[in-house]
Coordinates of C-alpha atoms in Angstrom, one line a residue:
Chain A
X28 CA -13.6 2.5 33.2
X29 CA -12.6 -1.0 33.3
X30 CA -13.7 -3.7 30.7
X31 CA -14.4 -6.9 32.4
X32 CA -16.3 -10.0 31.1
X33 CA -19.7 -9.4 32.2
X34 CA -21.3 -13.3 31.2
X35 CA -19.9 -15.8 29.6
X36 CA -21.9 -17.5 26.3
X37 CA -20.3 -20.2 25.0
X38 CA -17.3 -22.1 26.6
X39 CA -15.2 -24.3 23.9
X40 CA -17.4 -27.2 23.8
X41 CA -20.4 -24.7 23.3
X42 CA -18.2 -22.9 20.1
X43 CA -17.8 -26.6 19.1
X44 CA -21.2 -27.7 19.2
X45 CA -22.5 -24.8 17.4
X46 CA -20.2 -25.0 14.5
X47 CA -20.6 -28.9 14.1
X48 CA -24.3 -28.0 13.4
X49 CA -23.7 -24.7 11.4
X50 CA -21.5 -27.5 8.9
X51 CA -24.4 -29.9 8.9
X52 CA -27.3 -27.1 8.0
X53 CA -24.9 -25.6 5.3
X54 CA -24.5 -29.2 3.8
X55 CA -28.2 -29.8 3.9
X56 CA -29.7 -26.7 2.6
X57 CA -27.1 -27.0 -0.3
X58 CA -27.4 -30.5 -1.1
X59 CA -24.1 -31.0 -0.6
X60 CA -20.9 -29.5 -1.0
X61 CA -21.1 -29.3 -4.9
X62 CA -19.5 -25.8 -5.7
X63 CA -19.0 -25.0 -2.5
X64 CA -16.7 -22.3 -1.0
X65 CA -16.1 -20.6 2.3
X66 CA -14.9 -17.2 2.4
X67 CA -13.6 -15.7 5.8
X68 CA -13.8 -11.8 6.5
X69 CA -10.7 -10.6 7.7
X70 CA -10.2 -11.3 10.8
X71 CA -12.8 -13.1 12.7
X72 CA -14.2 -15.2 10.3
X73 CA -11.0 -16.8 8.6
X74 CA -10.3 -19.4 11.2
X75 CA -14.3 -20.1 11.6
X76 CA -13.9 -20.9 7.9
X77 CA -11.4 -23.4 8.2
X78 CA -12.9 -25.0 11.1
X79 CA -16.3 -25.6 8.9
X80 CA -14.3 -26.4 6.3
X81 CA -12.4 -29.3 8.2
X82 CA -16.3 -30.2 9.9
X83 CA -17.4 -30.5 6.4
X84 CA -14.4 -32.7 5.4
X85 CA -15.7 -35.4 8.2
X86 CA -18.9 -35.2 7.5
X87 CA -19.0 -35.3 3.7
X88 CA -15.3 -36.4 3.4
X89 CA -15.1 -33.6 0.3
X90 CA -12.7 -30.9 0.7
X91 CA -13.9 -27.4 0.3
X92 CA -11.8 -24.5 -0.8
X93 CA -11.2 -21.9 2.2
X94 CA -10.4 -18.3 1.0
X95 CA -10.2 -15.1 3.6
X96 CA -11.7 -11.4 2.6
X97 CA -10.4 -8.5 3.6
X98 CA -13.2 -6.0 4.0
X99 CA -11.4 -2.7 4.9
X100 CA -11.0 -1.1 1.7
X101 CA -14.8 -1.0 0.9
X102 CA -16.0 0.2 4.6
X103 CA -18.5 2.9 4.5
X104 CA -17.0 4.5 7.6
X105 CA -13.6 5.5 5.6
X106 CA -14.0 9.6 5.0
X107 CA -15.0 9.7 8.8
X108 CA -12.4 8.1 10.8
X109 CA -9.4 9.6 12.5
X110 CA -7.0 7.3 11.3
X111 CA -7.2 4.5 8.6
X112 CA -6.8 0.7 9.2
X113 CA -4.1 -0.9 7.9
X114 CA -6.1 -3.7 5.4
X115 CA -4.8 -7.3 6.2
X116 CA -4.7 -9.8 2.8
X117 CA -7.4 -11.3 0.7
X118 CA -6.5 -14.3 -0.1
X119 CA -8.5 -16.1 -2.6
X120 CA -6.8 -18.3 -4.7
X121 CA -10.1 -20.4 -6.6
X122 CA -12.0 -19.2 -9.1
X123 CA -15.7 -17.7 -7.2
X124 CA -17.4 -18.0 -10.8
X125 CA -20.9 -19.7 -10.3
X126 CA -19.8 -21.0 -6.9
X127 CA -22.1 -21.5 -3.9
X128 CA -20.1 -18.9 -1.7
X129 CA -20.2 -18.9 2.2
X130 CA -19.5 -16.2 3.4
X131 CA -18.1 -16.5 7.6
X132 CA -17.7 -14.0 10.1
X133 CA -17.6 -14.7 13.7
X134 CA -20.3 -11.7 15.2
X135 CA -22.8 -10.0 12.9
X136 CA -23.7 -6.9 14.3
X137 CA -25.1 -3.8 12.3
X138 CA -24.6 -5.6 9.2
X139 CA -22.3 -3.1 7.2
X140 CA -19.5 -5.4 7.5
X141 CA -21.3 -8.1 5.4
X142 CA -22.5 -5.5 3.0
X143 CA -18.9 -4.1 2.5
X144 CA -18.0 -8.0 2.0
X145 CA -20.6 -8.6 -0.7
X146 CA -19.1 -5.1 -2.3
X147 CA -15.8 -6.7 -2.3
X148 CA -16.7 -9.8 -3.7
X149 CA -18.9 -8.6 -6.5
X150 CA -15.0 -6.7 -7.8
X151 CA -14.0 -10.7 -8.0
X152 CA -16.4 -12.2 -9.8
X153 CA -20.0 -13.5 -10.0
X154 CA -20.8 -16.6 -8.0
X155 CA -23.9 -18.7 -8.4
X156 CA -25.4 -17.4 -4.8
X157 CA -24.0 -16.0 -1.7
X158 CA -25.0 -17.0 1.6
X159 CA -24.4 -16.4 5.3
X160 CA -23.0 -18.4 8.2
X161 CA -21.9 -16.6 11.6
X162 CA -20.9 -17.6 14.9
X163 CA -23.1 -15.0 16.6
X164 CA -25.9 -13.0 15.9
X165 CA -26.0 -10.1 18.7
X166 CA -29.2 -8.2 16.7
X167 CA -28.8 -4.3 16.1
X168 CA -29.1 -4.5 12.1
X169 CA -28.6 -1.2 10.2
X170 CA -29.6 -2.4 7.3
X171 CA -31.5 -5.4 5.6
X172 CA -29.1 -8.1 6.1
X173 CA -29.5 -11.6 7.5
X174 CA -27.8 -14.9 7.9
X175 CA -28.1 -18.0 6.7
X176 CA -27.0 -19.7 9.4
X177 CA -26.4 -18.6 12.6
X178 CA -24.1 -20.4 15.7
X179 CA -26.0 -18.5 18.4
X180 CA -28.6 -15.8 18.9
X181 CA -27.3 -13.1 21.8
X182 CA -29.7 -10.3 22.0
X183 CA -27.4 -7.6 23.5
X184 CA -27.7 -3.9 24.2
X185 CA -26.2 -1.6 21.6
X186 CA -23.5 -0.4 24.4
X187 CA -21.9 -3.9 25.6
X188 CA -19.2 -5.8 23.4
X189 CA -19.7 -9.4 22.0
X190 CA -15.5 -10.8 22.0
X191 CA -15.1 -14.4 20.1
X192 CA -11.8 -15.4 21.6
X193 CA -10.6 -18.4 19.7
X194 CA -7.9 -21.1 20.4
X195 CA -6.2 -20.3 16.9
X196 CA -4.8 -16.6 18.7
X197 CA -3.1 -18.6 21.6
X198 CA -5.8 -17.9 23.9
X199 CA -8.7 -19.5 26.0
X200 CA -11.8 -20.8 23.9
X201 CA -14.8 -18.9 24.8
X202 CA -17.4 -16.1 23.6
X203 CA -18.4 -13.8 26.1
X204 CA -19.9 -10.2 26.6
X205 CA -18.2 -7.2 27.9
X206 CA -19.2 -4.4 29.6
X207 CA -18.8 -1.9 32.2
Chain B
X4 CA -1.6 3.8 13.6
X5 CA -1.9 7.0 11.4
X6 CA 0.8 9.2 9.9
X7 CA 1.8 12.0 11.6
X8 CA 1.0 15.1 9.1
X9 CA -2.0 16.1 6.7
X10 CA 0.6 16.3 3.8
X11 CA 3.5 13.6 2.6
X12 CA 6.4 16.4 2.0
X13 CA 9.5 14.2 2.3
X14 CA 11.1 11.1 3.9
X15 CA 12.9 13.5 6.2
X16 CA 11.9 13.4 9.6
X17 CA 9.4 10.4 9.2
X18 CA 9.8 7.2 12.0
X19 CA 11.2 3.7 11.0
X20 CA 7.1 3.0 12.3
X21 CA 5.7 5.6 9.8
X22 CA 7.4 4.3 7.0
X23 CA 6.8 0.5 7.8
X24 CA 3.3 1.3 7.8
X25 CA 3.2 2.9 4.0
X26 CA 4.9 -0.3 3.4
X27 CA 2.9 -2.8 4.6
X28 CA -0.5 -0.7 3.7
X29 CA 1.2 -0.9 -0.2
X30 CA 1.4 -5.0 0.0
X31 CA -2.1 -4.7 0.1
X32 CA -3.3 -2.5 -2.6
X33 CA -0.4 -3.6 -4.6
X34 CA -3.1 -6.9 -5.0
X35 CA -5.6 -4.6 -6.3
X36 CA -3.6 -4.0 -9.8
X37 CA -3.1 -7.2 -10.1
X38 CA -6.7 -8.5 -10.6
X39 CA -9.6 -8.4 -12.6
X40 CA -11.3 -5.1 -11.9
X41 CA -8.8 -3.2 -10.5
X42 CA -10.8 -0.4 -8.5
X43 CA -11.5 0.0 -5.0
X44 CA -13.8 2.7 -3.5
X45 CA -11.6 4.3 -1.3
X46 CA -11.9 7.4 -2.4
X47 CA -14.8 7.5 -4.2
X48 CA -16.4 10.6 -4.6
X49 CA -13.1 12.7 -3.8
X50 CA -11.0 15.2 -6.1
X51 CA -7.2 14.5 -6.5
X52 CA -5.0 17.4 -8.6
X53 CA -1.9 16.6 -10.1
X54 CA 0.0 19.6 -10.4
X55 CA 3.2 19.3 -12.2
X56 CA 4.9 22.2 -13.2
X57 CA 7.7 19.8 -14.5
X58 CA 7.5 16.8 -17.0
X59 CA 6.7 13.8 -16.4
X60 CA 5.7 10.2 -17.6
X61 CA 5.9 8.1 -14.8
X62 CA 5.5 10.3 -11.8
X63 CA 2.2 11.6 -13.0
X64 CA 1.0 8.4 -14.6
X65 CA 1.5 6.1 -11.6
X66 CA -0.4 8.8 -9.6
X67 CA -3.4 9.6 -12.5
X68 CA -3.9 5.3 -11.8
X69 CA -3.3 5.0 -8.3
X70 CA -6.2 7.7 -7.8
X71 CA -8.3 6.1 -10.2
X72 CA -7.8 3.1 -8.8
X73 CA -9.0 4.4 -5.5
X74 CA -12.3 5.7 -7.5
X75 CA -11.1 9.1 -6.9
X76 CA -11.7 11.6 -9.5
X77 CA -8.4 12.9 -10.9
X78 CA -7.3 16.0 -12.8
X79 CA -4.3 16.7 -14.2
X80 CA -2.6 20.2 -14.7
X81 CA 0.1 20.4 -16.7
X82 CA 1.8 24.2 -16.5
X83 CA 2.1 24.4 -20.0
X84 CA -1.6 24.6 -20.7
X85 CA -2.5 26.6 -18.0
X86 CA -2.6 30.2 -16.5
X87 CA 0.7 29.5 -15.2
X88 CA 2.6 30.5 -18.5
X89 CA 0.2 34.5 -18.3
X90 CA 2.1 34.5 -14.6
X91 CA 0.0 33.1 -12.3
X92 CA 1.0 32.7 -9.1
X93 CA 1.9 29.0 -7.7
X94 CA -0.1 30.6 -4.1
X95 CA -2.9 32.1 -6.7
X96 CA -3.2 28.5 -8.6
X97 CA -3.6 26.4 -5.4
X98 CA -5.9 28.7 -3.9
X99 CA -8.0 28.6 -7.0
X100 CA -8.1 24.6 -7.6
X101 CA -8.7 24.5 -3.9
X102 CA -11.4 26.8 -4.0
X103 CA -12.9 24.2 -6.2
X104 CA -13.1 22.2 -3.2
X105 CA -10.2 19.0 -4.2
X106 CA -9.0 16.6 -1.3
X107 CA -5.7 16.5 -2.2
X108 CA -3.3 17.8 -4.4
X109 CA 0.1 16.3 -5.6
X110 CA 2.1 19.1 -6.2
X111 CA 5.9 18.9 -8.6
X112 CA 8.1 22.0 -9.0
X113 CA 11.3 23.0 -9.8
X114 CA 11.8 25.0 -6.4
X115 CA 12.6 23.0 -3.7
X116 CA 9.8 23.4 -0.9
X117 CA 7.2 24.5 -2.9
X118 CA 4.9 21.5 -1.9
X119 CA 5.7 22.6 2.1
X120 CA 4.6 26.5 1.0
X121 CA 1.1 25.1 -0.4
X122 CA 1.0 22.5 2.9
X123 CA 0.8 25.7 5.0
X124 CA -1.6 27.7 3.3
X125 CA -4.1 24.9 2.3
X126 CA -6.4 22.6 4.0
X127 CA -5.9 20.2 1.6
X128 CA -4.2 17.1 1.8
X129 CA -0.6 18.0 -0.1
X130 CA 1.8 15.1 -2.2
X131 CA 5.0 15.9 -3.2
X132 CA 6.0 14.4 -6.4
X133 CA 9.6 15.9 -6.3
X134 CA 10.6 19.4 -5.7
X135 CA 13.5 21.3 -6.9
X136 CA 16.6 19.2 -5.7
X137 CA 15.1 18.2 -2.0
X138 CA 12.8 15.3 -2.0
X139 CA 11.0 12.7 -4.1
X140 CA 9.2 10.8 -1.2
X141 CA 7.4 8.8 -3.5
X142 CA 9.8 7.4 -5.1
X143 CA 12.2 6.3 -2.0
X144 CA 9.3 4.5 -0.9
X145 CA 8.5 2.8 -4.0
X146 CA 12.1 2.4 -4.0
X147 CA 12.3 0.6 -0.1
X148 CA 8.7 -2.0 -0.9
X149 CA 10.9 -3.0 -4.1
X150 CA 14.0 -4.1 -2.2
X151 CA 11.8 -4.9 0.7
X152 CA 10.1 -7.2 -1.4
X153 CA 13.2 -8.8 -3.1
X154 CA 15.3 -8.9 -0.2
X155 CA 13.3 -10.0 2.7
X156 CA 14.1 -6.8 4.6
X157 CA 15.9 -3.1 4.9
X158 CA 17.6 -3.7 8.1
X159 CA 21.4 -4.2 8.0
X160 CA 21.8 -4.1 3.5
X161 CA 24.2 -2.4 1.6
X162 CA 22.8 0.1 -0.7
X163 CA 25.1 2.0 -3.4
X164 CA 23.5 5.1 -4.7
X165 CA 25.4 6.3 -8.0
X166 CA 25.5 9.2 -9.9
X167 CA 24.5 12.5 -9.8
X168 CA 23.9 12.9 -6.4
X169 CA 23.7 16.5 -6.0
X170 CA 21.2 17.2 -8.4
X171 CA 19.2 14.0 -7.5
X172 CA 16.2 14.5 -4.5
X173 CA 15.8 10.9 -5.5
X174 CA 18.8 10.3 -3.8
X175 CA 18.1 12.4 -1.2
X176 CA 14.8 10.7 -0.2
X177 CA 16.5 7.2 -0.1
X178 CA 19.3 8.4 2.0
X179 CA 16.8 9.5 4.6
X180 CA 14.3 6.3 4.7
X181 CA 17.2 3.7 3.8
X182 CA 19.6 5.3 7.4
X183 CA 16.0 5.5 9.0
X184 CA 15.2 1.8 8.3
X185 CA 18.3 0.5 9.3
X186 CA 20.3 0.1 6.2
X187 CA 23.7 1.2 5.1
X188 CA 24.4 3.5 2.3
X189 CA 27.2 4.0 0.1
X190 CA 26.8 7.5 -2.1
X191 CA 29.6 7.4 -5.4
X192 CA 30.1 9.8 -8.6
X193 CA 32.3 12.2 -9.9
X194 CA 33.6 14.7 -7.5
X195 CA 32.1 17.8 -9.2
X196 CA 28.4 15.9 -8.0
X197 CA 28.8 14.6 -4.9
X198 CA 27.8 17.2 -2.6
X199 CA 30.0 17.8 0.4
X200 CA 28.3 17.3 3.4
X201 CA 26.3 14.5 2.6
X202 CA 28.2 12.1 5.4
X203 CA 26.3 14.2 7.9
X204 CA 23.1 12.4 6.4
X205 CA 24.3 9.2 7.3
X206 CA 26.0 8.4 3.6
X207 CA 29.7 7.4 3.4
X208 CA 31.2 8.7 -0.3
X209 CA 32.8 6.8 -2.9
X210 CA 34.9 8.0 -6.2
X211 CA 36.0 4.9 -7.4
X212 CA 32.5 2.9 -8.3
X213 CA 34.2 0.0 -8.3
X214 CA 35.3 0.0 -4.9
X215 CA 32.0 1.3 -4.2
X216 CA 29.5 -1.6 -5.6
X217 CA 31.9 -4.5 -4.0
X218 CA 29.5 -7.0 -2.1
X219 CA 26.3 -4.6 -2.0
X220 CA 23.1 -5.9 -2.2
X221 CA 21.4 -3.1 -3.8
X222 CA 22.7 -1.0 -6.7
X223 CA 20.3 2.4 -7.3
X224 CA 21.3 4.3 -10.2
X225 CA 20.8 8.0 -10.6
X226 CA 19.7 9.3 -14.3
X227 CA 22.6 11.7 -15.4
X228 CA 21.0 14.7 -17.0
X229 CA 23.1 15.3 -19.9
X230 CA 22.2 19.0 -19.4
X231 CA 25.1 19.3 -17.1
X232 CA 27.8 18.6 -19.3
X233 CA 27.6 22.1 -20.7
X234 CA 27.9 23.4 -17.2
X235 CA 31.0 21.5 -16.8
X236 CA 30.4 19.3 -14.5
X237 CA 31.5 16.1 -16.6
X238 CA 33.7 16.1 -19.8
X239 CA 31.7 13.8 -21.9
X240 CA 29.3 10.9 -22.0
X241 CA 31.9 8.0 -23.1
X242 CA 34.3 9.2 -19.9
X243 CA 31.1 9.5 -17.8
X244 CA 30.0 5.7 -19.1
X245 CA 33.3 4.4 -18.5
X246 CA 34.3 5.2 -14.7
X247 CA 30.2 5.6 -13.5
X248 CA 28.3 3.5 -15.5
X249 CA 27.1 0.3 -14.5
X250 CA 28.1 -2.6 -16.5
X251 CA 27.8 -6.1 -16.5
X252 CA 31.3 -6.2 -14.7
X253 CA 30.8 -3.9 -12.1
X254 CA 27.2 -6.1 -11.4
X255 CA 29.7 -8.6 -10.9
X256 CA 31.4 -7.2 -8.2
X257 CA 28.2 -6.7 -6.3
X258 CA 26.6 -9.3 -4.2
X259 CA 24.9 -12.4 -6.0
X260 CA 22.0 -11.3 -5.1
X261 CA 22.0 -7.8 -5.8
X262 CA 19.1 -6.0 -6.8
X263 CA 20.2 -3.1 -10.2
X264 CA 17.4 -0.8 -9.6
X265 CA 17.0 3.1 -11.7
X266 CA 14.0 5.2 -11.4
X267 CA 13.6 6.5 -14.7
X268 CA 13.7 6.9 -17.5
X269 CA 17.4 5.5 -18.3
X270 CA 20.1 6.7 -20.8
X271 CA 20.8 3.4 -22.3
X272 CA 25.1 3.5 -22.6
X273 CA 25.8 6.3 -20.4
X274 CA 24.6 5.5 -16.6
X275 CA 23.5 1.9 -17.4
X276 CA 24.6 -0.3 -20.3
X277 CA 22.2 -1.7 -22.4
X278 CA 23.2 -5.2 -21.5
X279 CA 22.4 -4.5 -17.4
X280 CA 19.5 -3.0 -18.3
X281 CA 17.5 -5.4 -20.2
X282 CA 19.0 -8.3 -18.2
X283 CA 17.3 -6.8 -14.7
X284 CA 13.6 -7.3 -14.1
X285 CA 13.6 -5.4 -11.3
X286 CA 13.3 -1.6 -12.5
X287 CA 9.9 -2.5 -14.1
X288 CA 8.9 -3.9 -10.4
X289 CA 9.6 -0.5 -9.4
X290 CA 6.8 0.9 -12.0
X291 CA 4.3 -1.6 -10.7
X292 CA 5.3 -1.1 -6.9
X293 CA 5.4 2.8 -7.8
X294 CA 1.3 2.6 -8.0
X295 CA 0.1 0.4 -5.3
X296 CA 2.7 2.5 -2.9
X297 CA 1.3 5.8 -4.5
X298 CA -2.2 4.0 -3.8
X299 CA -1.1 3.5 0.1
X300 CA -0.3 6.8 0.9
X301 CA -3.3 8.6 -0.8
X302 CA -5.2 6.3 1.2
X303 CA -3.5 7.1 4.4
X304 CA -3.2 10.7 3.8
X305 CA -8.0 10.5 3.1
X306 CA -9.6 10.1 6.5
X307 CA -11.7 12.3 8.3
X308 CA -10.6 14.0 11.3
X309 CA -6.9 14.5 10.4
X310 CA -4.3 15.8 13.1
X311 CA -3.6 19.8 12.9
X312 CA -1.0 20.8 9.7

């Protein structure tokens, strides 16, 4: 069985695009940036974070805290897998009281990763509202969780494999499927 | 990455890639202490027995939290209280809490390799908190994250373990992970408990402590149980104090960097003076790296499908 890149999505301007318009939709349904914070899951979402949060500096010239979220510790999955992930850092160094948090991830899939997320975050603290923004939605929800805001919609079968590759991991800028 | 066994018996025979991974898993739960609600869900809904059939304040403590912390649900058996003192069988007591249907049990004992006896015979996952004079894995490791911390690294220090090394599976535990990792270590007390042999684990052996503490990074000091001055194996405290006990010279002599570490709980005046010992930060650091450590390995050791005992 070899994995090869069956199509191709979004090329680095594409990623680009997207985001620039994700920054602009989260700045207009909030207002703002009043209160705003982004919060990266561990690992795909972190650098997506920091890019909206440098988009949102140009737009808005305001500088919104960036934090990352490590999820691992609060997966549903943990009494049932062979061998347990190593959890990476959370890194959160503002205060998430009655903040307008942003969550970030780069694929939203059967939504247990997000609900793990909003487990983790509620051990922090309260903020004011939490609310979605992902690079790709590929369908297949488990349970009832949406996004806010959404970089691209990819309806996929439940066997292929959605890969963000970013230029922040030394490697070619692209999102593309994967498959048999 | 995974650990190799069901059960966390010793440092003996782990990898340099088995360890490192305790390690790094510890960093991160080590942040869970330190915040607001400090609970994770882990191992929620699990059972975890501490079974100590010796004292302990520490030991048991750090591991009662470190489940908690994980959300297990933790119950603690002191000997003392239980069936143990109408004769009860250590195989009769484990089959019975495991017949209760617990995850894991962390298991101290006078004998050495009582935890390995109950690893065989149950399915449960097994800790072992120190047993007889063998191994106290939990506390090399805790012992390795703190000078990993402090000191950057593992590979290529000096490490002077002193006192009662024969009597001391503390010592034994480091000796094993600190030679895995990379380290070098320098073993030093009277003659009557220093074991011979122990070069063929990789330690060389001191007399003189001061020779022995010259330019190390890491100074590890071993309790001295005053018990064994009735068996004659060291003519008093003062004497004890004066040629093995760590003062604020023999620091001196060390590295200027050097890390005074003890695992607890200290004999003010006898293997560390009062002055060292308030003036080094450090051996608390071990208390709070003792839970989120204890917290990494319970975590490793949960999991479903683990590999065959």
């Amino acid at each position: 069985m070899s994995i090869k890149e069956k199509a191709l999505i979004l090329d680095k301007a594409g990623i680009d695009r997207a985001l620039t318009r994700v920054a602009h939709e989260i700045l207009e349904k909030n207002k703002g940036a009043r209160d705003l914070v982004l919060v990266g899951i561990q690992r795909g979402g972190v650098h997506i974070a920091r890019r909206l949060s440098a988009r949102i500096r140009e737009i808005e010239k305001v500088d919104v805290p960036v934090g990352s979220l490590d999820i691992t510790m609060y997966r549903d999955d943990l009494s049932t897998r062979k061998s347990q992930p190593v959890p990476q850092a959370t890194d959160i160094t503002f205060d998430i009281q009655d903040k307008v948090m942003v969550l970030v991830d780069d694929v939203i899939f059967t939504g247990r990763t997000i609900r793990a997320a909003l487990n983790s975050i509620m051990d922090y603290g309260r903020p004011r509202c939490i609310q979605l923004a992902v690079l790709v939605d590929r369908g297949h929800r488990e349970l009832p969780i949406r996004a806010d805001y959404v970089g691209k919609n990819l309806p996929t079968s439940g066997k292929e494999k959605v890969e963000v590759m970013l230029a922040e991991d030394g490697v070619e800028e692209k999102i593309v499927i994967l498959g048999e | 990455m995974a650990l190799s066994s069901k059960d966390l018996l010793g440092i003996k025979g782990m990898t340099a890639d088995e360890i490192t991974l305790i390690l790094d898993t510890a960093a991160t739960f080590k942040d869970v202490s330190e915040r607001d609600i400090k609970k994770v869900p882990v191992l929620r809904g699990k059972t975890v027995i501490n079974l100590f059939y010796e004292a302990s304040t520490r030991t048991r403590t750090s591991f009662e939290l470190a489940g908690k912390r994980l959300s297990a649900d933790v119950i603690n058996i002191s000997t003392s209280t239980s069936s143990v003192v109408k004769g009860e069988t250590l195989l009769d007591t484990a089959r019975n809490i495991e017949a209760m249907k617990c995850d894991m049990i962390i298991v101290r004992h006078s004998c050495s390799g009582a935890p390995e006896f109950l690893s065989k015979r149950l399915k449960s996952a097994v800790i072992n908190a120190g047993d007889g004079f063998h191994e106290h894995p939990t506390q090399a490791l805790l012992d390795m994250y703190t000078i990993r911390e402090k000191l950057g690294k593992l590979e290529g220090l000096t490490i002077a373990i002193v006192g009662d090394i024969a009597h001391s599976r503390v010592a034994r535990s480091n000796i094993y992970g600190l030679t895995t990792m990379g380290a070098k270590v320098r073993v030093c007390g009277p003659p009557t408990m220093v074991p011979p042999g122990i070069e063929s684990l990789g330690a060389r052996v001191y007399y003189d402590m001061n020779t022995a503490v010259e330019g190390v990074d890491v100074v590890m000091m071993i309790r001295l149980q005053l018990e064994r001055q009735t068996a004659g194996l060291f003519p008093g405290v003062r004497e004890y104090a004066r040629f093995y006990g760590l003062n604020q010279a023999r620091v001196e002599r060390a590295a200027k960097h050097v890390l005074v570490m003890h695992p607890g709980p200290m004999n003010r005046g006898v293997e560390i003076s009062s002055e060292v010992a308030d003036g080094t930060p450090v051996i608390l650091d071990q208390v709070t790296n003792g839970v989120a450590v204890r917290m990494a390995v319970m975590y490793l050791l949960s999991g479903g499908t683990k590999p065959e005992a």
